[in-house]
PDB file of C-alpha atoms in Angstrom:
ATOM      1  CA  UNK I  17      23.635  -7.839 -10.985  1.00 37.00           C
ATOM      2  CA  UNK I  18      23.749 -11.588 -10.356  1.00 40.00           C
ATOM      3  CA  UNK I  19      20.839 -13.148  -8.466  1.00 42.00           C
ATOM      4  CA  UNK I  20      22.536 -14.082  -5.652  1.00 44.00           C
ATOM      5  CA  UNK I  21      23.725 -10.657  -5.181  1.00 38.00           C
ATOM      6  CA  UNK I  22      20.149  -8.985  -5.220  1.00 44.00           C
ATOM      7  CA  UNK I  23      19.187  -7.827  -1.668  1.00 54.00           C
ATOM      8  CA  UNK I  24      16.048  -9.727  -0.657  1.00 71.00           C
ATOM      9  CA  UNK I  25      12.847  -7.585  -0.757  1.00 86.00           C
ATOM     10  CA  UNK I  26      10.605  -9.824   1.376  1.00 94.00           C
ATOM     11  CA  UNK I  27      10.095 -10.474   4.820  1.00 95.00           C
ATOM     12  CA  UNK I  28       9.323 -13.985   6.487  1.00 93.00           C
ATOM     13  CA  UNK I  29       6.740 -13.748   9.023  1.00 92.00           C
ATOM     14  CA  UNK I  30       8.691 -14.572  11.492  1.00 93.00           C
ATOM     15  CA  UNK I  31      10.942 -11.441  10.557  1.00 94.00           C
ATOM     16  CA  UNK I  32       7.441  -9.426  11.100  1.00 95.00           C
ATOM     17  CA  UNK I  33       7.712  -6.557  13.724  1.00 96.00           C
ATOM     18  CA  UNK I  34       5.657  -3.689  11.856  1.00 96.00           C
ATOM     19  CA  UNK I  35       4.881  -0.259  13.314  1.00 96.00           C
ATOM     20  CA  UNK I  36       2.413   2.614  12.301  1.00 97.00           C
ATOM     21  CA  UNK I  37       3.397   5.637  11.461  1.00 93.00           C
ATOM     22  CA  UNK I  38      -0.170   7.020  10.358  1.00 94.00           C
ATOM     23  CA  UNK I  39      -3.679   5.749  10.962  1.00 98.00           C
ATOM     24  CA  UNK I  40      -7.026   8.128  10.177  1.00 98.00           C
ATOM     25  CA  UNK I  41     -10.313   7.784   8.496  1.00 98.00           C
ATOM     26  CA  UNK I  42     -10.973  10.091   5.229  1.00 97.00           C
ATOM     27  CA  UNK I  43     -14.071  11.447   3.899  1.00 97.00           C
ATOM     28  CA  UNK I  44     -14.771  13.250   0.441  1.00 97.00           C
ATOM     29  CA  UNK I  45     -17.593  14.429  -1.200  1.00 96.00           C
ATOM     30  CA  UNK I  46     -16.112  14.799  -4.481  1.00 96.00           C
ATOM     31  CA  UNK I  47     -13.526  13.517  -6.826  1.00 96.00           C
ATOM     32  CA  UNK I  48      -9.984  14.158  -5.366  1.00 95.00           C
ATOM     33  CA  UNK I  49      -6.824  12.869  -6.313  1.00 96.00           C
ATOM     34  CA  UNK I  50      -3.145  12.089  -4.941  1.00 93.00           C
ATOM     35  CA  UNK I  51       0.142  11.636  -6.499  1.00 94.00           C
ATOM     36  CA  UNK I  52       2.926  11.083  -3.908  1.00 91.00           C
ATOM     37  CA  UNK I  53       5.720   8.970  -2.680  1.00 91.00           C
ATOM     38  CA  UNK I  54       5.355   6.095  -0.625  1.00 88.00           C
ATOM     39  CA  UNK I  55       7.793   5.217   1.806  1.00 91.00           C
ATOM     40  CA  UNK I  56       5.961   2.687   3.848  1.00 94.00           C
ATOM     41  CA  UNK I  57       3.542   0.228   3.206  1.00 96.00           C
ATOM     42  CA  UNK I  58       0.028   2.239   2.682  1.00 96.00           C
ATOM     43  CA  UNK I  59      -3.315   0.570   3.206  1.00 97.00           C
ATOM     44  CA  UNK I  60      -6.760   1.747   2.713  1.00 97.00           C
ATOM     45  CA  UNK I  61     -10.011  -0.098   3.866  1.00 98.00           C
ATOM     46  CA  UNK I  62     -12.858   1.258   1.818  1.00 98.00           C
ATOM     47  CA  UNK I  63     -16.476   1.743   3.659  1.00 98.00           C
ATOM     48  CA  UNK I  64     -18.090   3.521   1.266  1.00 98.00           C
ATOM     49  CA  UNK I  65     -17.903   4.563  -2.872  1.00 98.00           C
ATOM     50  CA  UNK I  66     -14.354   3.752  -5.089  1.00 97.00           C
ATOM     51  CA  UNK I  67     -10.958   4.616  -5.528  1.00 97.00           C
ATOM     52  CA  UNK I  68      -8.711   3.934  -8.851  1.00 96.00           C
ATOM     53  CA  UNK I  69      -4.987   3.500  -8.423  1.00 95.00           C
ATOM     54  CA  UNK I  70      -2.223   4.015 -10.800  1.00 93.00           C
ATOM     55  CA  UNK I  71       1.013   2.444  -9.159  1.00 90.00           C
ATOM     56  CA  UNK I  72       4.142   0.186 -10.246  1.00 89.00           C
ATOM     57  CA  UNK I  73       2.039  -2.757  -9.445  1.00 83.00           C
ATOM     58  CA  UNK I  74      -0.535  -2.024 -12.128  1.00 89.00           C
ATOM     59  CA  UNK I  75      -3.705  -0.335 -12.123  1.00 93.00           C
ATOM     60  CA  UNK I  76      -6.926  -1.071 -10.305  1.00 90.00           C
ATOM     61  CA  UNK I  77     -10.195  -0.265  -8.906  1.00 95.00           C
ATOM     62  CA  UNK I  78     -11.393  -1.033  -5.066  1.00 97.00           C
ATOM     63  CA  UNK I  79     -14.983  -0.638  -3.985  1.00 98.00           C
ATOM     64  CA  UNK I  80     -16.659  -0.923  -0.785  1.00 98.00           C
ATOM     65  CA  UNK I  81     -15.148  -3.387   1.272  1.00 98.00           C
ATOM     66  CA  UNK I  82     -11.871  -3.967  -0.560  1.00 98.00           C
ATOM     67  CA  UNK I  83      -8.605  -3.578   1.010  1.00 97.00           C
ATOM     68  CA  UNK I  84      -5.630  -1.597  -0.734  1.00 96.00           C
ATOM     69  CA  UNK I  85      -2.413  -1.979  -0.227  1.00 94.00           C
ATOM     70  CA  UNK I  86      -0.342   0.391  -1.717  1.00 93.00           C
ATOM     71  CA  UNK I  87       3.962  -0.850  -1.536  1.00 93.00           C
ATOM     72  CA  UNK I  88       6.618   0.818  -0.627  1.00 93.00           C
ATOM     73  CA  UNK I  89       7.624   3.194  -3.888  1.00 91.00           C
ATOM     74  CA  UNK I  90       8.863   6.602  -5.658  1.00 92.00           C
ATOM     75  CA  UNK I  91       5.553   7.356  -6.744  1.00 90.00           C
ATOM     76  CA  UNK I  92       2.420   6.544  -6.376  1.00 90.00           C
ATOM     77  CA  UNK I  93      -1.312   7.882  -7.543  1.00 95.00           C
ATOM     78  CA  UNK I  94      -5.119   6.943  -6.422  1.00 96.00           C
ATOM     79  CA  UNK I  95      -8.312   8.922  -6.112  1.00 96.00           C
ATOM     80  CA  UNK I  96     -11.482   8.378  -4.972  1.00 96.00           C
ATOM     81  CA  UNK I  97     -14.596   8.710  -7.321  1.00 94.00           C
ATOM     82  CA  UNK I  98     -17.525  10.782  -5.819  1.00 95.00           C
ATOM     83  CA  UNK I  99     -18.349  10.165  -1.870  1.00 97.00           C
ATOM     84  CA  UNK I 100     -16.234   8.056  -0.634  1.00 98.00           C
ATOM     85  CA  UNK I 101     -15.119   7.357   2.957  1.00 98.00           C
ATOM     86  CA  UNK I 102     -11.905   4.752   3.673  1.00 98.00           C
ATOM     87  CA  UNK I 103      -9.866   4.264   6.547  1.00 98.00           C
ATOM     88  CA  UNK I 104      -5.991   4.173   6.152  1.00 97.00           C
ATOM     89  CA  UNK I 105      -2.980   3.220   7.897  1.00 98.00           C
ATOM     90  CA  UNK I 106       1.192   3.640   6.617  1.00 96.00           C
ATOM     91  CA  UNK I 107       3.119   0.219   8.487  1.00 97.00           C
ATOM     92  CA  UNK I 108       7.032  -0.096   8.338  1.00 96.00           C
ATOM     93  CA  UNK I 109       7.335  -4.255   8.949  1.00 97.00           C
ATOM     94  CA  UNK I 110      10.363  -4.252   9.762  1.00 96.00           C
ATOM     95  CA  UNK I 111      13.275  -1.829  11.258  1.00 94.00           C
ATOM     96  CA  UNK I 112      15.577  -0.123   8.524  1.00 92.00           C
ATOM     97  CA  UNK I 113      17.375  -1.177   6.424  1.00 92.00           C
ATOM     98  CA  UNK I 114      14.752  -3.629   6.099  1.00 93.00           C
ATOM     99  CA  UNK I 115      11.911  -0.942   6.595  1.00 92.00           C
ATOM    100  CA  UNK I 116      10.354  -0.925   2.814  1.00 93.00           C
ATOM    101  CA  UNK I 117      10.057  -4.824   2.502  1.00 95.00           C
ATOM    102  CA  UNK I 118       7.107  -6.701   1.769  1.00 94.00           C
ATOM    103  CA  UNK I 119       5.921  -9.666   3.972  1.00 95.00           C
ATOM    104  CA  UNK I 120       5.509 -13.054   2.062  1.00 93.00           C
ATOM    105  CA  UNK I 121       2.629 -14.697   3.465  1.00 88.00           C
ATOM    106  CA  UNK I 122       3.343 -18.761   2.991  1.00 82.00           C
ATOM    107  CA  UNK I 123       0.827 -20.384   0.949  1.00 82.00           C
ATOM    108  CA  UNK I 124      -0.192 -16.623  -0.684  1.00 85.00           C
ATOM    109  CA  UNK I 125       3.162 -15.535  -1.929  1.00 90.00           C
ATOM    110  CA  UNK I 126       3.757 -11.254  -1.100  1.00 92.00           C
ATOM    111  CA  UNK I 127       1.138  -9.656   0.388  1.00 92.00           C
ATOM    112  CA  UNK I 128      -1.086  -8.683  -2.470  1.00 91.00           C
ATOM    113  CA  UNK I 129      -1.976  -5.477  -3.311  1.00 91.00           C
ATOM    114  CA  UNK I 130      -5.681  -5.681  -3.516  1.00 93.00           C
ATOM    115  CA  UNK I 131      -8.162  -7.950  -1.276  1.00 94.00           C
ATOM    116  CA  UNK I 132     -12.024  -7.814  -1.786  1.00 92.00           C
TER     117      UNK I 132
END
């Protein structure tokens, strides 16, 4: 498909107007591990211990205090390794059919998909 054809996958920030569909704080003891589909943007603060992801965007490793953010995508995989307690939240930024895009922050480029 040509290039000017492609639909755009980011969002300005003055296109922002994001909504949560899921917010809650998770605790586990032990090593656990997801595999699923994400059809909004998922983040995940960690508080305490690590989680590994597996996703499109590559593979990495947050620890205490990092922020996740896990895009829009037909699968998806992370786990947590021994106690670990996050807080997470699923955001649409946008209303459909522009629902699953990714914000472009100016001088940063997309929002990135790990912050420590």
């Amino acid at each position: 498909m040509a290039t000017h054809l492609r639909p755009r996958r980011f969002l300005t920030l003055d296109e922002l107007a994001p909504s949560v569909d899921l917010a809650s704080c998770r605790k586990f003891e032990k090593d656990y591990w997801f595999r699923y589909r994400v059809p909004s943007h998922h983040f995940i603060l960690i508080e305490s211990g690590c989680i590994e992801a597996k996703t499109p965007d590559g593979v990495f490793h947050g620890k205490a205090g990092d922020l996740l953010c896990f895009r829009p995508t037909d699968w998806n995989e992370y786990g947590n390794i021994g106690l670990t307690l996050f807080y997470q939240a699923h955001v649409h930024f946008a209303a459909p059919p522009r629902w699953q895009r990714t914000p472009i922050l100016d001088e940063c480029g997309p929002l990135p998909v790990q912050v420590s």
